[in-house]
Amino acid sequence: MCFPRDSEPRVPGMAGYATLIQYKGKLNQVVGTKMIWVAVIGDWFNLIFKWILFGHRPYWWVHETMIYPNQSSPCLEQFPITCETGPGSPSGHAMGSSCVWYVMVTAALSYTVRWKEKSAVTLHRLTWSLLWTIFWIIQISVCISRVFIATHFPHQVILGVFAGIVVAEAFEHTPAIQTASLRMYIKTNLFLFIFALGFYLVLKLLDIDLLWSVPKAKKWCANPDWINIDTTPFAGLVRNLGAFFGLGIGINSEMFITSCKGKNSCKLSFRVLCIAASLATLQLYNFVKIPTHTEYLFYILSFCKSAAMPLTVVALVPYCVHTLMRTTDKKCN
């Protein structure tokens, strides 16, 4: 399967994970951990749903449907981000957005719901209205943008939003993730991978091709250079499993415990240095180009790169900052 040579994993998505992990370690570990689990598990469910629902995307559907007479199908404008190669239902962007934002809104409201004073109760209600209004404005904006670029039908983005909310709400009642060990992360990673791969192989034995959408994307995309390997179903799976694996190693490492749970973790200077160093390090990862001439090699390297990013942000960078501050303090004394 051939793809343009300049395609590679979507680093902004991984940078988003790493940024959330950074906040998790320094500001609110409970909320941050929940956000990472929701993002990864939600994206995994999105993959399984797409394989089950066989949803078409507008930019190729208009050319193949029998609804329109010959030569009268509507002309849909395409953009560089239009030509995603996976099935279209439900929308992964809509589902991921609603997942993460639902966690953030409910976490923020959990702090205000404890207020007992009459004025505080009124403030809580105003905060509740404001945050949920912002939530729905963001979700509607995401949905409209995905429909506008001809990547999804309206029902696909709506399904994605509500599926994301269901996944996020499920994790509101799953406290075990807060104390998950490295073994738990590895077991979860293996389960997600084996189930997805097994599901794919079983249907393939039944002569059902779950990669049916890739040829359609290649056929009807206006520009072949817009077809990227990082939009294939397995690319997203590998990317998320890598980030999840890196997170598990990071938060269970001695480096994380020493730096982020020590006395320096409460210092503002430590937090600022960690965030600044992490953002700079993430920018360096943008320069790491993964070859795409061999699909399996791309997946392996994508997994390694995705795992390295959260591991660096969660454990390596804080430990280096902690060591630097400790050395400085000794010199001052």
Tab-separated table of C-alpha atoms in Angstrom:
chain	number	residue	atom	x	y	z
A	1	MET	CA	0.000	0.000	0.000
A	2	CYS	CA	1.710	3.206	-1.153
A	3	PHE	CA	1.356	6.640	0.401
A	4	PRO	CA	3.117	9.975	-0.110
A	5	ARG	CA	6.554	10.079	1.445
A	6	ASP	CA	5.879	13.192	3.483
A	7	SER	CA	3.056	11.658	5.489
A	8	GLU	CA	3.736	10.765	9.099
A	9	PRO	CA	1.921	10.486	12.464
A	10	ARG	CA	-0.117	13.489	13.423
A	11	VAL	CA	2.254	15.011	15.938
A	12	PRO	CA	-0.227	17.697	17.088
A	13	GLY	CA	-2.463	14.923	18.426
A	14	MET	CA	0.373	13.389	20.393
A	15	ALA	CA	1.485	16.819	21.567
A	16	GLY	CA	-2.047	17.270	22.885
A	17	TYR	CA	-1.751	14.040	24.865
A	18	ALA	CA	1.620	15.126	26.234
A	19	THR	CA	0.276	18.531	27.227
A	20	LEU	CA	-2.575	16.890	29.129
A	21	ILE	CA	-0.088	14.592	30.836
A	22	GLN	CA	1.978	17.606	31.816
A	23	TYR	CA	-1.031	19.151	33.521
A	24	LYS	CA	-1.905	15.819	35.020
A	25	GLY	CA	1.427	15.481	36.730
A	26	LYS	CA	1.647	19.025	38.010
A	27	LEU	CA	-1.831	20.469	38.500
A	28	ASN	CA	-4.461	17.784	38.764
A	29	GLN	CA	-3.441	14.159	38.488
A	30	VAL	CA	-6.951	12.770	38.808
A	31	VAL	CA	-8.439	14.845	35.989
A	32	GLY	CA	-5.389	14.472	33.763
A	33	THR	CA	-5.292	10.687	34.091
A	34	LYS	CA	-8.986	10.467	33.304
A	35	MET	CA	-8.545	12.645	30.212
A	36	ILE	CA	-5.801	10.432	28.810
A	37	TRP	CA	-7.766	7.227	29.400
A	38	VAL	CA	-10.905	8.741	27.887
A	39	ALA	CA	-9.006	9.987	24.821
A	40	VAL	CA	-7.325	6.633	24.147
A	41	ILE	CA	-10.255	4.343	24.917
A	42	GLY	CA	-12.646	6.665	23.096
A	43	ASP	CA	-10.510	6.578	19.964
A	44	TRP	CA	-10.324	2.780	20.194
A	45	PHE	CA	-14.122	2.514	20.387
A	46	ASN	CA	-14.314	4.895	17.446
A	47	LEU	CA	-12.183	2.508	15.386
A	48	ILE	CA	-14.375	-0.490	16.269
A	49	PHE	CA	-17.569	1.460	15.533
A	50	LYS	CA	-16.197	2.525	12.152
A	51	TRP	CA	-15.398	-1.051	11.245
A	52	ILE	CA	-18.914	-2.141	12.236
A	53	LEU	CA	-20.934	0.694	10.679
A	54	PHE	CA	-19.146	0.922	7.285
A	55	GLY	CA	-19.876	4.631	6.988
A	56	HIS	CA	-19.086	6.373	3.694
A	57	ARG	CA	-17.532	9.820	3.452
A	58	PRO	CA	-19.226	12.532	1.356
A	59	TYR	CA	-16.235	13.266	-0.888
A	60	TRP	CA	-16.337	9.769	-2.395
A	61	TRP	CA	-20.003	8.909	-1.809
A	62	VAL	CA	-21.296	11.582	-4.215
A	63	HIS	CA	-19.340	9.939	-7.041
A	64	GLU	CA	-20.565	6.393	-6.392
A	65	THR	CA	-24.159	6.764	-5.260
A	66	MET	CA	-26.978	5.887	-7.646
A	67	ILE	CA	-29.197	8.662	-6.283
A	68	TYR	CA	-28.022	11.213	-8.837
A	69	PRO	CA	-28.467	10.722	-12.593
A	70	ASN	CA	-25.380	10.537	-14.774
A	71	GLN	CA	-23.135	13.635	-14.716
A	72	SER	CA	-25.364	15.496	-12.229
A	73	SER	CA	-23.782	14.679	-8.874
A	74	PRO	CA	-22.977	17.709	-6.699
A	75	CYS	CA	-19.448	19.077	-6.775
A	76	LEU	CA	-17.959	19.033	-3.287
A	77	GLU	CA	-14.886	21.158	-2.718
A	78	GLN	CA	-12.005	19.239	-1.170
A	79	PHE	CA	-9.225	20.450	1.116
A	80	PRO	CA	-5.852	19.003	2.194
A	81	ILE	CA	-7.523	17.559	5.314
A	82	THR	CA	-10.545	16.150	3.472
A	83	CYS	CA	-9.121	12.867	2.208
A	84	GLU	CA	-9.128	10.687	5.297
A	85	THR	CA	-8.888	7.018	4.394
A	86	GLY	CA	-10.901	5.361	7.161
A	87	PRO	CA	-14.677	4.830	7.288
A	88	GLY	CA	-16.689	7.887	8.260
A	89	SER	CA	-19.090	6.842	11.008
A	90	PRO	CA	-18.876	7.952	13.738
A	91	SER	CA	-16.663	11.025	13.407
A	92	GLY	CA	-13.418	10.548	15.316
A	93	HIS	CA	-12.822	14.277	15.682
A	94	ALA	CA	-16.297	14.878	17.083
A	95	MET	CA	-16.042	11.891	19.397
A	96	GLY	CA	-12.589	12.831	20.656
A	97	SER	CA	-13.579	16.435	21.212
A	98	SER	CA	-16.703	15.594	23.186
A	99	CYS	CA	-14.787	12.996	25.246
A	100	VAL	CA	-12.088	15.353	26.445
A	101	TRP	CA	-14.228	18.451	26.857
A	102	TYR	CA	-16.857	16.509	28.803
A	103	VAL	CA	-14.193	15.456	31.305
A	104	MET	CA	-12.893	19.011	31.611
A	105	VAL	CA	-16.351	20.530	32.136
A	106	THR	CA	-17.484	17.944	34.691
A	107	ALA	CA	-14.162	18.275	36.533
A	108	ALA	CA	-14.521	22.057	36.740
A	109	LEU	CA	-18.109	21.782	37.963
A	110	SER	CA	-17.148	19.230	40.610
A	111	TYR	CA	-15.235	21.984	42.416
A	112	THR	CA	-18.194	24.374	42.478
A	113	VAL	CA	-20.916	21.867	43.387
A	114	ARG	CA	-19.603	21.753	46.991
A	115	TRP	CA	-20.335	25.434	47.566
A	116	LYS	CA	-23.087	25.778	50.179
A	117	GLU	CA	-23.634	29.533	50.550
A	118	LYS	CA	-26.615	31.035	48.735
A	119	SER	CA	-24.441	33.355	46.657
A	120	ALA	CA	-22.093	30.478	45.878
A	121	VAL	CA	-24.990	28.325	44.697
A	122	THR	CA	-26.025	31.081	42.309
A	123	LEU	CA	-22.447	31.335	41.067
A	124	HIS	CA	-22.376	27.575	40.569
A	125	ARG	CA	-25.509	27.731	38.421
A	126	LEU	CA	-24.023	30.522	36.315
A	127	THR	CA	-20.783	28.571	35.971
A	128	TRP	CA	-22.748	25.454	35.017
A	129	SER	CA	-24.628	27.358	32.293
A	130	LEU	CA	-21.467	29.038	30.980
A	131	LEU	CA	-19.347	25.885	30.816
A	132	TRP	CA	-21.991	23.756	29.126
A	133	THR	CA	-22.705	26.559	26.675
A	134	ILE	CA	-18.996	26.647	25.804
A	135	PHE	CA	-18.991	22.852	25.541
A	136	TRP	CA	-21.812	22.789	23.003
A	137	ILE	CA	-20.417	25.730	21.032
A	138	ILE	CA	-17.159	23.815	20.631
A	139	GLN	CA	-18.912	20.582	19.648
A	140	ILE	CA	-21.142	22.342	17.117
A	141	SER	CA	-18.104	24.121	15.659
A	142	VAL	CA	-16.238	20.835	15.286
A	143	CYS	CA	-19.266	19.197	13.662
A	144	ILE	CA	-19.816	22.035	11.205
A	145	SER	CA	-16.135	22.091	10.213
A	146	ARG	CA	-16.072	18.326	9.545
A	147	VAL	CA	-19.214	18.536	7.411
A	148	PHE	CA	-17.946	21.635	5.590
A	149	ILE	CA	-14.747	19.942	4.374
A	150	ALA	CA	-16.803	16.992	3.033
A	151	THR	CA	-15.234	14.488	5.421
A	152	HIS	CA	-18.433	13.568	7.287
A	153	PHE	CA	-22.198	13.551	6.948
A	154	PRO	CA	-24.215	15.372	9.648
A	155	HIS	CA	-25.455	12.158	11.252
A	156	GLN	CA	-21.861	10.911	11.600
A	157	VAL	CA	-20.681	13.912	13.603
A	158	ILE	CA	-23.804	13.867	15.776
A	159	LEU	CA	-23.230	10.183	16.527
A	160	GLY	CA	-19.594	10.948	17.322
A	161	VAL	CA	-20.478	13.657	19.839
A	162	PHE	CA	-22.928	11.517	21.786
A	163	ALA	CA	-20.705	8.421	21.646
A	164	GLY	CA	-17.891	10.499	23.122
A	165	ILE	CA	-20.121	11.719	25.932
A	166	VAL	CA	-21.116	8.127	26.769
A	167	VAL	CA	-17.462	7.019	26.942
A	168	ALA	CA	-16.500	10.006	29.111
A	169	GLU	CA	-19.447	9.458	31.450
A	170	ALA	CA	-18.463	5.791	31.848
A	171	PHE	CA	-15.041	6.866	33.127
A	172	GLU	CA	-16.706	9.127	35.698
A	173	HIS	CA	-17.559	5.842	37.445
A	174	THR	CA	-14.207	4.088	36.942
A	175	PRO	CA	-11.935	5.218	39.804
A	176	ALA	CA	-9.561	2.259	39.355
A	177	ILE	CA	-7.692	4.079	36.572
A	178	GLN	CA	-6.255	6.507	39.132
A	179	THR	CA	-4.200	3.772	40.789
A	180	ALA	CA	-3.432	1.696	37.699
A	181	SER	CA	-0.051	-0.040	37.825
A	182	LEU	CA	2.321	-0.544	34.910
A	183	ARG	CA	1.022	-4.099	34.617
A	184	MET	CA	-2.509	-2.733	34.270
A	185	TYR	CA	-1.402	-0.388	31.485
A	186	ILE	CA	0.351	-3.224	29.661
A	187	LYS	CA	-2.628	-5.569	30.021
A	188	THR	CA	-5.009	-2.883	28.768
A	189	ASN	CA	-2.709	-2.111	25.849
A	190	LEU	CA	-2.466	-5.772	24.878
A	191	PHE	CA	-6.231	-6.244	25.146
A	192	LEU	CA	-6.965	-3.245	22.935
A	193	PHE	CA	-4.439	-4.359	20.327
A	194	ILE	CA	-5.338	-8.066	20.322
A	195	PHE	CA	-9.081	-7.391	20.199
A	196	ALA	CA	-8.766	-4.919	17.306
A	197	LEU	CA	-6.367	-7.140	15.362
A	198	GLY	CA	-8.433	-10.255	16.072
A	199	PHE	CA	-11.626	-8.511	14.993
A	200	TYR	CA	-9.926	-7.449	11.765
A	201	LEU	CA	-8.549	-10.938	11.028
A	202	VAL	CA	-11.825	-12.731	11.788
A	203	LEU	CA	-13.762	-10.500	9.408
A	204	LYS	CA	-11.021	-10.882	6.831
A	205	LEU	CA	-11.443	-14.665	7.028
A	206	LEU	CA	-15.144	-14.057	6.365
A	207	ASP	CA	-14.091	-12.161	3.234
A	208	ILE	CA	-15.025	-8.787	4.733
A	209	ASP	CA	-12.388	-6.184	3.974
A	210	LEU	CA	-12.239	-3.608	6.766
A	211	LEU	CA	-9.833	-1.494	4.701
A	212	TRP	CA	-12.418	-1.082	1.917
A	213	SER	CA	-12.380	2.695	2.364
A	214	VAL	CA	-8.692	3.163	1.460
A	215	PRO	CA	-9.125	2.436	-2.297
A	216	LYS	CA	-12.145	4.751	-2.397
A	217	ALA	CA	-10.158	7.558	-0.797
A	218	LYS	CA	-7.333	7.097	-3.285
A	219	LYS	CA	-9.738	7.002	-6.210
A	220	TRP	CA	-11.791	10.088	-5.420
A	221	CYS	CA	-9.391	12.393	-3.582
A	222	ALA	CA	-8.763	15.495	-5.690
A	223	ASN	CA	-5.035	15.480	-4.927
A	224	PRO	CA	-3.080	12.234	-4.371
A	225	ASP	CA	-0.672	14.087	-2.066
A	226	TRP	CA	-3.531	14.582	0.395
A	227	ILE	CA	-3.723	10.826	1.043
A	228	ASN	CA	-1.648	10.129	4.151
A	229	ILE	CA	-0.900	6.869	5.911
A	230	ASP	CA	-1.551	8.500	9.278
A	231	THR	CA	-5.294	8.601	8.531
A	232	THR	CA	-5.585	4.826	8.094
A	233	PRO	CA	-7.383	2.889	10.865
A	234	PHE	CA	-4.289	1.040	12.100
A	235	ALA	CA	-2.197	4.220	12.200
A	236	GLY	CA	-4.569	5.759	14.729
A	237	LEU	CA	-4.639	2.533	16.766
A	238	VAL	CA	-0.847	2.295	16.925
A	239	ARG	CA	-0.478	5.975	17.736
A	240	ASN	CA	-2.871	5.793	20.682
A	241	LEU	CA	-1.470	2.529	22.043
A	242	GLY	CA	2.005	4.036	21.913
A	243	ALA	CA	0.928	7.115	23.864
A	244	PHE	CA	-0.903	4.954	26.390
A	245	PHE	CA	2.115	2.673	26.837
A	246	GLY	CA	4.433	5.648	27.308
A	247	LEU	CA	2.064	7.135	29.885
A	248	GLY	CA	1.983	3.862	31.839
A	249	ILE	CA	5.768	3.631	31.961
A	250	GLY	CA	6.115	7.317	32.797
A	251	ILE	CA	3.782	7.634	35.774
A	252	ASN	CA	5.001	4.345	37.278
A	253	SER	CA	8.679	5.194	36.931
A	254	GLU	CA	11.021	6.194	39.738
A	255	MET	CA	11.791	9.385	37.826
A	256	PHE	CA	8.156	10.482	38.030
A	257	ILE	CA	7.793	9.546	41.702
A	258	THR	CA	11.035	11.285	42.660
A	259	SER	CA	10.368	14.495	40.750
A	260	CYS	CA	6.605	14.987	40.583
A	261	LYS	CA	5.785	13.691	44.058
A	262	GLY	CA	8.731	15.244	45.851
A	263	LYS	CA	9.028	18.593	47.600
A	264	ASN	CA	9.972	20.410	44.381
A	265	SER	CA	6.650	19.537	42.755
A	266	CYS	CA	4.886	22.214	44.818
A	267	LYS	CA	7.195	24.981	43.646
A	268	LEU	CA	5.959	27.311	40.930
A	269	SER	CA	9.440	27.500	39.403
A	270	PHE	CA	9.509	23.714	39.029
A	271	ARG	CA	6.148	23.682	37.242
A	272	VAL	CA	7.051	26.530	34.912
A	273	LEU	CA	10.399	24.983	33.992
A	274	CYS	CA	8.783	21.590	33.378
A	275	ILE	CA	6.102	22.997	31.092
A	276	ALA	CA	8.578	25.173	29.173
A	277	ALA	CA	11.062	22.321	28.760
A	278	SER	CA	8.294	19.921	27.734
A	279	LEU	CA	6.940	22.247	25.061
A	280	ALA	CA	10.451	22.758	23.694
A	281	THR	CA	11.046	18.999	23.657
A	282	LEU	CA	7.761	18.364	21.867
A	283	GLN	CA	8.828	20.789	19.164
A	284	LEU	CA	11.988	18.757	18.669
A	285	TYR	CA	9.844	15.662	18.095
A	286	ASN	CA	8.277	17.473	15.147
A	287	PHE	CA	11.600	17.216	13.348
A	288	VAL	CA	11.656	13.428	13.666
A	289	LYS	CA	10.463	12.158	10.282
A	290	ILE	CA	9.250	8.589	9.994
A	291	PRO	CA	9.764	6.790	6.643
A	292	THR	CA	6.572	5.623	4.949
A	293	HIS	CA	7.921	3.375	2.187
A	294	THR	CA	7.258	0.272	4.349
A	295	GLU	CA	3.874	0.224	6.075
A	296	TYR	CA	4.804	-2.127	8.919
A	297	LEU	CA	7.997	-0.196	9.673
A	298	PHE	CA	5.937	2.986	9.766
A	299	TYR	CA	3.590	1.477	12.359
A	300	ILE	CA	6.468	0.271	14.566
A	301	LEU	CA	8.290	3.591	14.464
A	302	SER	CA	5.020	5.455	14.980
A	303	PHE	CA	4.378	3.413	18.120
A	304	CYS	CA	7.874	4.151	19.432
A	305	LYS	CA	7.606	7.865	18.716
A	306	SER	CA	4.149	8.104	20.292
A	307	ALA	CA	5.373	6.248	23.397
A	308	ALA	CA	8.484	8.407	23.714
A	309	MET	CA	6.560	11.681	23.829
A	310	PRO	CA	4.494	11.131	27.025
A	311	LEU	CA	7.380	9.265	28.635
A	312	THR	CA	9.623	12.272	28.038
A	313	VAL	CA	7.082	14.804	29.292
A	314	VAL	CA	5.846	12.829	32.290
A	315	ALA	CA	9.096	11.378	33.609
A	316	LEU	CA	12.300	12.440	31.868
A	317	VAL	CA	11.791	16.221	31.698
A	318	PRO	CA	10.538	16.611	35.324
A	319	TYR	CA	13.375	14.414	36.581
A	320	CYS	CA	15.964	16.512	34.740
A	321	VAL	CA	14.439	19.726	36.102
A	322	HIS	CA	14.312	18.208	39.602
A	323	THR	CA	17.962	17.180	39.397
A	324	LEU	CA	18.964	20.615	38.122
A	325	MET	CA	17.105	22.402	40.932
A	326	ARG	CA	18.532	20.076	43.558
A	327	THR	CA	22.059	20.705	42.271
A	328	THR	CA	21.434	24.457	42.324
A	329	ASP	CA	20.098	24.335	45.869
A	330	LYS	CA	23.182	22.444	47.058
A	331	LYS	CA	25.469	25.050	45.513
A	332	CYS	CA	23.520	27.850	47.172
A	333	ASN	CA	23.829	26.153	50.541
